[in-house]
Amino acid sequence: MFNCQSFAFSEGVLCSEKLELAVWRAIRIIMDQNAVIRPTENFAVKVINTFIGGIRSTVENSVHGVLTVLNLGCKQKVPPVDNELLYFSATILAEKIRKAEITSEEVVKAYINRISEVNGLINAVIEGRYEEAMNEARLADQLVRSGTLTEAELAEKYPLLGIPFTAKEAILIKGLPSTCGLVCRKGMTAEEDSEPVQRLKACGGIPLALTNTSEICMWWETYNKLHGRTNNPYDTTRTVGGSSGGEAALIAAAGSVIGIGTDLGGSIRLPAFFTGIFGHKPTQGLVPIGGQFPPALEEISPYVVVGPMTRYATDLKLMLSAFIGKDATEELKLFSPVDIRSIKVYYMLDDGGSPGSTPVSPELKDAIKRVVSVLSMEGLSVQEVKIKHLKLGFLIWCAYLSKVKEQRIANIMKGNVKKDEDAHLEMLKWFSGKSEHTFPIILNACAQDYLAPVMRKPLEFFIQCGDRLKEELLKLLQPEPAVFLYPTFPHAAAHHGQILANPFNASYSVVFNALSLPATQCPLGFCSNGLPFGVQIATAPGNDRLSISLAEHLEVKLGGWTPP
């Protein structure tokens, strides 16, 4: 338990000190049960909590109402999948290619045709390398036909032989754009492949296309001034999240079977949640992150990962193994059988009641309860827990990222790494309609430059909260095999632009970046609006196979991905 009095701040005359004091009072309200609050303050706490919740609800409902009216009659979804090759997992496709039951050329062509069919609606692909991919597919087929290697040898050396894959634009693929949505980088291309791409290619994979991201991957909606907005394949008026939104949209629309995402604050899991696919945030440091723009500098490496995004749970291990290599795969026992009944399952239906985040939808809670019921009936030990500091997830994440000094957003926006740029001037340009940047990225830059420095003491407190939270979760998840089920987001995909009304909803996913815990997003079906949703399965570092294995199990029990 934290004692507020031990973190008392001076009420000096400086504006920053007054701001810190105001923030500290807000912390006491948010923490409520965790902070020492005098009995005489209880009523005031309840009133202020109600006030914060009322303001949040009013803003959210107003924005939702306006966007609903504006989008009336605009809803579309991608056409049905009519090629059976698009229904196979990468694991099955690779096996069929090795057996010469199908050709890589057929598979690659099927995906090129599907991209042509759906991209006009979802705007997921920014550029492809289709001719090169077809040539590489023919080479894969020649290798199979040559008989130089047996089927078993092909599986061992080239587990992804002939399989096309896509990647978000932050991941470098030689000869393809390297803009990350920045107008100032228009026309720039990658001079070499990123390390994750190199590793998939070494396993026989064929890079097919690059997909859209939010501007420099710093927002939870996929939109930028260079490539435009990506739409949800289940309802084009809805968001796909971000920053790996283009990747998620394309995979969900059957325009790709596997893809590469990055995750600094839910950027794999949120888009996967909104589009009904699987996404895995690996153990920190497990997958190489070299070869990105923006570059993943050392000080941000504790929070950002490269990970797999797939339509089928079984492909998560296949991709992860290709990323990390044979030795690490064996060390993690990635493909060793897991007795599902040996896994201890803890869960929470929401964050414990933060007034800043939207209440988790009843439909999503019911879906998680179904998972709990299914697992309980199968003999797993399932227990609901109350971890109070999870309600501070968003602020904990912000506090940890505030330690990042070199990765200055204002500089990256202008394509500069070292030159000092003025974030507030860009905000003025935006209000005058002259900025080439999106509002969220400018807001992030201003927060980093002007808000974080005056919040030093509150941020230190949140870091201590994060350290305590990580300690508490690790006690649950170690040493016995255990996982933690937690919502990925409070509700299914919102309308475009709606997340800006309440960024605190990302608290559910960003907290695991702050705590450096692996987590797998698993689809659970659809809400009444026909939009997919899911749940996160978090586990202890190094136990990736547990969360992925449980996702594979739930895919069988609950259906997994369903075509739009």
XYZ file of C-alpha atoms in Angstrom:
564
model
C 0.000 0.000 0.000
C 1.274 3.455 -0.835
C 1.087 6.272 1.700
C 0.240 9.616 0.133
C 1.858 11.504 2.965
C 5.251 9.984 2.151
C 5.061 11.610 -1.287
C 4.051 15.097 -0.164
C 4.989 17.921 -2.509
C 5.845 21.490 -1.716
C 3.151 24.069 -2.471
C 5.627 26.602 -3.793
C 4.876 29.589 -5.924
C 6.134 27.956 -9.109
C 3.428 27.005 -11.589
C 5.033 23.587 -12.084
C 4.823 22.882 -8.338
C 1.142 23.830 -8.259
C 0.553 21.612 -11.250
C 2.355 18.762 -9.533
C 0.191 19.248 -6.442
C -2.980 19.163 -8.528
C -1.824 16.008 -10.236
C -1.007 14.451 -6.896
C -4.505 15.123 -5.626
C -5.858 13.472 -8.774
C -3.597 10.478 -8.097
C -5.131 10.057 -4.663
C -8.572 9.997 -6.236
C -7.606 7.489 -8.920
C -5.843 5.246 -6.419
C -8.718 5.515 -3.912
C -8.375 2.160 -2.123
C -4.591 2.187 -2.486
C -3.913 5.621 -1.042
C -4.303 6.768 2.541
C -7.250 9.140 2.413
C -8.687 10.750 5.540
C -12.253 9.677 6.409
C -13.439 13.249 5.928
C -12.292 13.074 2.302
C -14.264 9.949 1.390
C -17.343 11.838 0.270
C -15.250 14.283 -1.766
C -13.425 11.376 -3.399
C -16.695 9.782 -4.469
C -18.017 13.074 -5.807
C -14.863 13.782 -7.807
C -14.769 10.215 -9.128
C -18.357 10.621 -10.267
C -17.533 13.992 -11.817
C -14.557 12.603 -13.773
C -16.626 9.641 -14.937
C -19.482 11.946 -15.931
C -17.214 14.207 -17.991
C -15.648 11.193 -19.701
C -19.016 9.634 -20.433
C -20.456 12.887 -21.792
C -17.509 13.468 -24.125
C -17.490 9.871 -25.339
C -21.226 9.673 -25.905
C -21.275 13.006 -27.719
C -18.419 12.044 -30.032
C -19.928 8.621 -30.660
C -23.323 10.135 -31.432
C -21.933 12.657 -33.910
C -19.767 10.062 -35.671
C -22.647 7.595 -35.847
C -24.797 10.173 -37.638
C -21.972 11.181 -39.987
C -21.377 7.546 -40.941
C -24.984 6.582 -41.587
C -25.252 4.670 -44.856
C -21.463 4.551 -45.315
C -20.831 1.081 -43.887
C -19.170 -1.415 -46.225
C -17.246 -4.628 -45.758
C -14.880 -6.548 -47.952
C -16.250 -9.136 -50.424
C -16.336 -12.832 -49.427
C -13.268 -15.027 -49.821
C -13.749 -17.277 -52.871
C -10.336 -18.943 -53.205
C -9.842 -21.942 -50.921
C -6.088 -21.350 -50.760
C -6.809 -18.231 -48.709
C -8.453 -20.328 -45.980
C -5.354 -22.375 -45.149
C -2.978 -21.443 -42.355
C 0.652 -20.747 -43.225
C 1.562 -23.977 -41.437
C -0.690 -26.033 -43.720
C 0.278 -24.094 -46.849
C 3.980 -24.722 -46.175
C 3.322 -28.427 -45.726
C 1.323 -28.624 -48.951
C 4.042 -26.758 -50.855
C 6.718 -29.136 -49.556
C 4.576 -32.097 -50.601
C 4.087 -30.499 -54.057
C 0.302 -30.655 -53.541
C 0.143 -26.962 -54.390
C 2.710 -24.478 -55.646
C 4.037 -21.368 -54.018
C 3.269 -19.551 -57.259
C -0.427 -20.393 -56.871
C -0.436 -19.174 -53.276
C 1.373 -15.910 -53.975
C -0.870 -15.207 -56.961
C -3.985 -15.864 -54.861
C -2.870 -13.293 -52.297
C -1.928 -10.721 -54.930
C -5.406 -11.079 -56.423
C -7.036 -10.766 -53.012
C -5.078 -7.597 -52.241
C -6.284 -6.149 -55.543
C -9.837 -7.073 -54.570
C -9.916 -5.586 -51.052
C -7.375 -2.779 -50.897
C -9.626 -0.215 -52.534
C -11.985 -0.598 -49.567
C -9.579 -0.905 -46.652
C -6.486 0.996 -47.878
C -4.125 -1.347 -46.038
C -1.287 -1.866 -48.545
C 0.885 1.115 -49.409
C 3.133 -0.739 -51.868
C 3.782 -4.302 -52.995
C 6.632 -6.177 -54.627
C 4.429 -8.519 -56.604
C 6.648 -9.291 -59.603
C 9.630 -10.064 -57.371
C 7.440 -12.205 -55.119
C 6.191 -14.263 -58.058
C 9.766 -14.868 -59.206
C 10.769 -15.962 -55.711
C 7.731 -18.268 -55.558
C 8.830 -19.970 -58.775
C 12.300 -20.503 -57.283
C 10.726 -22.121 -54.234
C 8.726 -24.439 -56.471
C 11.857 -25.327 -58.432
C 13.594 -26.308 -55.194
C 10.719 -28.619 -54.273
C 10.625 -30.213 -57.735
C 14.408 -30.676 -57.857
C 14.355 -33.247 -55.089
C 17.646 -31.862 -53.762
C 16.198 -31.912 -50.262
C 13.705 -34.355 -48.802
C 10.390 -33.130 -47.425
C 11.739 -33.471 -43.892
C 14.903 -31.554 -44.792
C 12.839 -28.780 -46.383
C 10.725 -28.532 -43.230
C 13.838 -28.332 -41.082
C 15.763 -25.805 -43.186
C 12.939 -23.791 -44.774
C 9.824 -24.022 -42.548
C 8.247 -21.054 -44.385
C 9.225 -22.144 -47.883
C 7.057 -20.382 -50.458
C 4.858 -18.580 -47.909
C 4.123 -14.899 -48.647
C 4.201 -12.487 -45.710
C 3.555 -8.787 -45.251
C 4.866 -6.197 -42.800
C 3.912 -2.816 -41.397
C 5.829 0.029 -43.007
C 7.970 0.643 -39.919
C 9.723 -2.628 -40.808
C 12.280 -2.108 -43.588
C 12.034 -4.182 -46.771
C 14.692 -3.405 -49.361
C 13.374 -1.311 -52.245
C 10.035 -0.522 -50.602
C 9.000 2.779 -48.977
C 10.438 3.837 -45.650
C 8.261 6.796 -44.688
C 6.178 5.639 -41.712
C 3.526 8.083 -42.881
C 5.734 11.194 -42.902
C 5.164 13.546 -45.825
C 8.763 14.782 -45.507
C 10.018 11.240 -46.248
C 7.914 10.739 -49.368
C 9.882 8.826 -51.995
C 12.406 7.411 -49.542
C 13.014 3.660 -49.760
C 14.794 1.099 -47.615
C 18.322 0.190 -48.676
C 18.274 -3.173 -46.909
C 15.939 -5.588 -45.152
C 15.322 -5.327 -41.438
C 16.580 -8.217 -39.327
C 13.105 -9.744 -38.775
C 12.525 -9.741 -42.564
C 15.943 -11.304 -43.139
C 15.082 -14.103 -40.731
C 11.735 -14.887 -42.348
C 13.367 -14.882 -45.777
C 16.088 -17.219 -44.511
C 13.288 -19.618 -43.555
C 11.862 -19.489 -47.080
C 9.306 -16.704 -46.592
C 8.517 -14.306 -49.424
C 7.935 -10.599 -48.627
C 4.834 -9.484 -50.507
C 3.835 -5.982 -49.422
C 4.120 -3.171 -46.872
C 1.080 -1.995 -44.924
C -0.069 1.331 -43.531
C 0.667 2.630 -40.015
C -0.183 5.618 -37.898
C 2.248 8.500 -38.314
C 5.652 7.315 -37.000
C 3.741 4.556 -35.159
C 2.741 6.874 -32.333
C -1.049 6.607 -32.217
C -3.757 3.990 -31.840
C -5.436 4.671 -35.183
C -3.920 3.989 -38.600
C -4.005 7.312 -40.380
C -1.380 9.671 -41.774
C -1.212 12.547 -44.265
C 0.868 10.557 -46.774
C -1.017 7.274 -47.187
C -4.423 8.127 -45.729
C -6.657 6.107 -43.440
C -7.007 2.332 -43.169
C -10.527 0.936 -42.726
C -11.834 -2.050 -40.812
C -12.726 -4.915 -43.193
C -15.823 -5.750 -41.092
C -17.146 -2.184 -41.257
C -15.266 0.485 -43.196
C -16.615 3.248 -40.927
C -14.699 1.724 -38.023
C -11.066 1.962 -36.940
C -8.509 -0.812 -37.200
C -6.484 0.641 -34.345
C -2.782 1.246 -34.596
C -0.056 1.372 -35.186
C -0.005 -2.007 -36.952
C -3.502 -1.347 -38.289
C -2.800 -1.859 -41.969
C -1.284 -5.235 -41.203
C -4.241 -6.329 -39.091
C -6.783 -5.137 -41.665
C -5.068 -6.977 -44.517
C -4.718 -10.232 -42.581
C -8.338 -10.103 -41.393
C -9.512 -9.448 -44.982
C -7.581 -12.562 -46.132
C -5.143 -10.400 -48.102
C -2.248 -11.858 -46.134
C -1.826 -14.980 -44.044
C 0.982 -13.834 -41.707
C 2.557 -10.471 -41.015
C 5.120 -8.575 -38.972
C 4.023 -5.972 -36.449
C 5.703 -3.889 -33.765
C 4.326 -3.143 -30.325
C 5.311 -0.190 -28.130
C 1.877 0.400 -26.627
C -0.482 -2.310 -27.829
C 0.361 -1.725 -31.500
C 0.079 -5.432 -32.335
C -2.661 -6.417 -29.899
C -5.097 -3.526 -30.375
C -5.368 -3.828 -34.178
C -5.610 -7.621 -33.815
C -8.423 -7.121 -31.275
C -10.345 -4.749 -33.554
C -10.075 -7.089 -36.552
C -10.536 -10.494 -34.944
C -7.092 -11.997 -35.563
C -4.203 -13.235 -33.404
C -1.264 -11.088 -32.384
C 1.584 -11.856 -30.017
C 3.762 -9.432 -28.064
C 6.828 -11.587 -27.343
C 9.055 -11.591 -24.312
C 11.165 -8.435 -24.352
C 14.477 -8.879 -26.182
C 13.495 -12.226 -27.686
C 12.966 -11.050 -31.280
C 15.592 -8.795 -32.937
C 14.263 -5.286 -33.525
C 16.973 -3.898 -35.818
C 15.975 -2.261 -39.079
C 13.023 -0.018 -38.292
C 11.999 3.538 -38.925
C 11.684 5.226 -36.516
C 14.776 3.432 -35.202
C 14.330 1.439 -31.998
C 17.117 3.018 -29.950
C 18.558 1.279 -26.900
C 16.661 3.334 -24.331
C 13.279 2.412 -25.832
C 14.135 -1.272 -26.345
C 12.738 -2.342 -22.940
C 9.247 -1.402 -24.145
C 9.079 -2.112 -27.897
C 8.965 -5.520 -29.563
C 8.622 -7.042 -33.014
C 6.046 -9.803 -33.142
C 3.815 -12.007 -35.321
C 0.274 -11.206 -36.492
C -1.704 -14.116 -37.923
C -5.168 -15.323 -38.856
C -4.556 -18.691 -37.241
C -3.114 -19.287 -33.781
C -0.952 -22.174 -34.958
C 1.091 -19.777 -37.110
C 2.211 -17.701 -34.111
C 4.745 -20.324 -33.033
C 5.844 -20.877 -36.620
C 6.638 -17.179 -37.075
C 8.103 -16.693 -33.618
C 10.452 -19.638 -34.148
C 11.604 -18.157 -37.461
C 12.273 -14.829 -35.741
C 14.317 -16.202 -32.854
C 16.161 -19.150 -34.412
C 16.611 -22.804 -33.511
C 18.555 -22.397 -30.259
C 16.112 -19.933 -28.689
C 13.177 -22.030 -29.909
C 14.574 -25.048 -28.080
C 15.371 -22.978 -24.989
C 11.765 -21.764 -24.814
C 10.494 -25.279 -25.606
C 8.262 -23.461 -28.066
C 6.986 -26.568 -29.846
C 6.929 -28.850 -26.793
C 3.406 -30.070 -25.970
C 1.614 -28.114 -23.264
C -0.869 -29.807 -20.947
C -3.548 -27.126 -20.936
C -4.969 -28.443 -17.669
C -1.651 -27.719 -15.952
C -2.003 -23.971 -16.568
C -3.255 -21.832 -13.701
C -5.560 -19.120 -15.069
C -6.075 -15.780 -13.339
C -8.387 -13.146 -14.774
C -9.935 -9.698 -14.375
C -12.983 -8.418 -16.246
C -11.870 -4.778 -16.064
C -9.153 -2.562 -14.625
C -10.775 -2.250 -11.223
C -12.649 0.977 -11.849
C -10.490 3.804 -13.141
C -12.750 6.830 -13.726
C -10.638 7.771 -16.740
C -11.296 4.700 -18.884
C -14.549 3.564 -20.472
C -16.276 0.704 -18.604
C -15.685 -2.644 -20.300
C -18.714 -3.509 -22.426
C -21.082 -6.144 -20.969
C -20.710 -8.191 -24.168
C -16.948 -8.352 -23.796
C -17.239 -9.275 -20.132
C -19.660 -12.058 -21.060
C -17.206 -13.334 -23.680
C -14.413 -13.504 -21.100
C -16.769 -15.255 -18.686
C -17.460 -17.847 -21.406
C -13.727 -18.463 -21.677
C -13.522 -18.862 -17.909
C -16.474 -21.269 -17.967
C -14.993 -23.361 -20.791
C -11.624 -23.623 -19.076
C -13.183 -24.413 -15.692
C -15.246 -27.249 -17.158
C -12.079 -28.678 -18.685
C -10.442 -28.935 -15.300
C -8.196 -25.860 -15.309
C -7.705 -23.925 -12.105
C -9.349 -20.543 -12.754
C -9.349 -17.654 -10.272
C -10.578 -14.076 -10.451
C -8.164 -11.584 -8.894
C -8.206 -7.893 -7.984
C -4.993 -6.092 -8.862
C -5.670 -2.497 -7.926
C -2.708 -0.827 -9.609
C -3.893 -1.941 -13.046
C -6.208 1.077 -13.053
C -3.054 3.183 -13.350
C -1.827 1.262 -16.395
C -1.856 4.203 -18.806
C -0.068 6.545 -16.406
C 2.503 3.885 -15.516
C 3.261 3.395 -19.212
C 3.591 7.153 -19.751
C 5.900 7.373 -16.760
C 8.231 4.659 -18.028
C 8.341 6.211 -21.502
C 9.091 9.619 -19.979
C 12.569 8.235 -19.258
C 13.210 8.094 -23.012
C 15.212 11.204 -23.903
C 16.938 10.500 -27.221
C 13.824 9.386 -29.122
C 12.371 12.893 -29.365
C 9.081 12.868 -31.275
C 9.377 16.448 -32.563
C 12.671 15.605 -34.255
C 11.442 12.340 -35.800
C 8.422 14.177 -37.229
C 10.757 16.324 -39.286
C 12.997 13.453 -40.307
C 15.739 14.678 -37.979
C 17.202 12.634 -35.157
C 19.385 15.267 -33.487
C 18.223 18.698 -34.639
C 15.922 20.404 -32.128
C 12.455 21.072 -33.510
C 9.727 23.150 -31.830
C 6.622 21.041 -31.154
C 4.451 24.006 -30.154
C 5.084 25.742 -33.487
C 3.779 22.669 -35.282
C 0.648 22.825 -33.135
C 0.074 26.419 -34.236
C 0.515 25.346 -37.857
C -2.049 22.573 -37.363
C -4.665 24.992 -36.048
C -4.034 27.235 -39.043
C -4.484 24.245 -41.392
C -0.889 24.318 -42.626
C 0.617 21.297 -40.887
C 1.518 18.128 -42.764
C 1.224 16.130 -39.550
C -1.734 14.531 -37.773
C -3.066 16.070 -34.561
C -2.292 13.074 -32.277
C 1.391 13.042 -33.189
C 1.699 16.799 -32.556
C -0.090 16.324 -29.226
C 2.335 13.546 -28.292
C 5.309 15.724 -29.194
C 4.027 18.603 -27.062
C 3.339 16.290 -24.119
C 6.867 14.895 -24.320
C 8.495 18.335 -24.485
C 6.343 20.439 -22.172
C 4.220 18.236 -19.932
C 6.651 15.513 -18.885
C 9.325 17.909 -17.507
C 6.896 19.525 -15.027
C 5.505 16.154 -13.934
C 8.780 14.743 -12.678
C 7.656 13.818 -9.157
C 4.269 12.332 -10.112
C 6.001 10.351 -12.867
C 8.485 8.988 -10.339
C 5.534 7.863 -8.242
C 3.915 6.100 -11.203
C 7.190 4.325 -11.949
C 7.197 3.032 -8.365
C 3.583 1.915 -8.850
C 4.655 0.096 -12.016
C 7.498 -1.642 -10.216
C 5.094 -2.818 -7.498
C 2.559 -3.924 -10.119
C 5.139 -5.969 -12.008
C 6.257 -7.601 -8.780
C 2.661 -8.512 -7.944
C 1.940 -9.973 -11.375
C 5.158 -11.984 -11.433
C 4.224 -13.511 -8.084
C 1.020 -14.740 -9.715
C 2.650 -15.989 -12.900
C 5.787 -17.618 -11.482
C 7.066 -20.226 -10.942
C 4.111 -22.491 -11.791
C 2.694 -22.367 -15.362
C 0.189 -19.520 -15.208
C -1.498 -16.915 -17.399
C -3.534 -13.787 -16.797
C -6.653 -13.011 -18.874
C -7.365 -9.295 -19.252
C -9.385 -7.232 -21.763
C -7.362 -5.842 -24.671
C -9.646 -2.787 -24.912
C -12.961 -1.847 -23.260
C -15.092 -2.278 -26.398
C -15.069 -3.325 -30.059
C -13.796 -1.061 -32.847
C -14.983 2.543 -32.561
C -15.639 4.949 -35.414
C -12.635 6.598 -37.052
C -11.305 9.341 -34.797
C -13.223 8.238 -31.723
C -10.195 6.961 -29.793
C -8.972 10.566 -29.563
C -11.926 11.233 -27.226
C -10.397 8.914 -24.628
C -6.819 7.661 -25.072
C -6.945 6.261 -21.519
C -8.761 3.235 -22.946
C -5.406 2.042 -24.280
C -4.454 1.449 -20.638
C -5.501 -2.186 -20.991
C -2.809 -2.971 -23.550
C 0.001 -0.488 -22.812
C 0.427 -1.730 -19.259
C 2.088 -4.945 -20.478
C 4.633 -2.924 -22.469
C 5.502 -1.021 -19.313
C 5.843 -4.272 -17.368
C 7.721 -6.130 -20.155
C 5.361 -9.116 -20.046
C 4.555 -11.212 -23.141
C 0.890 -11.263 -24.149
C -1.213 -12.911 -26.856
C -4.367 -11.314 -28.276
C -6.972 -14.010 -28.945
C -10.274 -13.378 -30.798
C -13.456 -14.392 -28.926
C -16.210 -13.747 -31.455
C -18.376 -10.749 -32.279
C -20.420 -8.107 -30.521
C -24.023 -7.319 -31.458
C -22.792 -4.790 -34.049
C -20.992 -7.544 -35.962
C -17.540 -6.336 -34.898
C -14.889 -8.724 -33.549
C -13.294 -8.527 -30.134
C -11.013 -10.642 -27.967
C -8.915 -10.987 -24.827
C -5.246 -10.732 -23.891
C -3.449 -13.716 -22.420
C -0.433 -12.416 -20.503
C 2.234 -14.586 -18.929
C 5.683 -14.438 -17.343
C 8.742 -13.585 -19.459
C 10.011 -16.628 -21.340
C 6.652 -18.424 -21.093
C 5.428 -17.362 -24.543
C 4.437 -20.925 -25.400
C 1.873 -20.926 -22.562
C -0.113 -17.922 -23.798
C 0.150 -19.050 -27.422
C -0.858 -22.628 -26.561
C -3.909 -21.382 -24.676
C -4.794 -19.187 -27.673
C -4.538 -22.260 -29.908
C -6.845 -24.124 -27.528
C -9.403 -21.303 -27.463
C -9.291 -21.074 -31.255
C -10.505 -24.674 -31.417
C -13.142 -24.124 -28.736
C -14.462 -20.711 -29.843
C -13.775 -20.545 -33.579
C -10.942 -18.024 -33.927
C -10.914 -15.819 -37.027
C -14.152 -15.552 -39.004
C -14.146 -14.048 -42.525
C -15.742 -10.588 -42.874
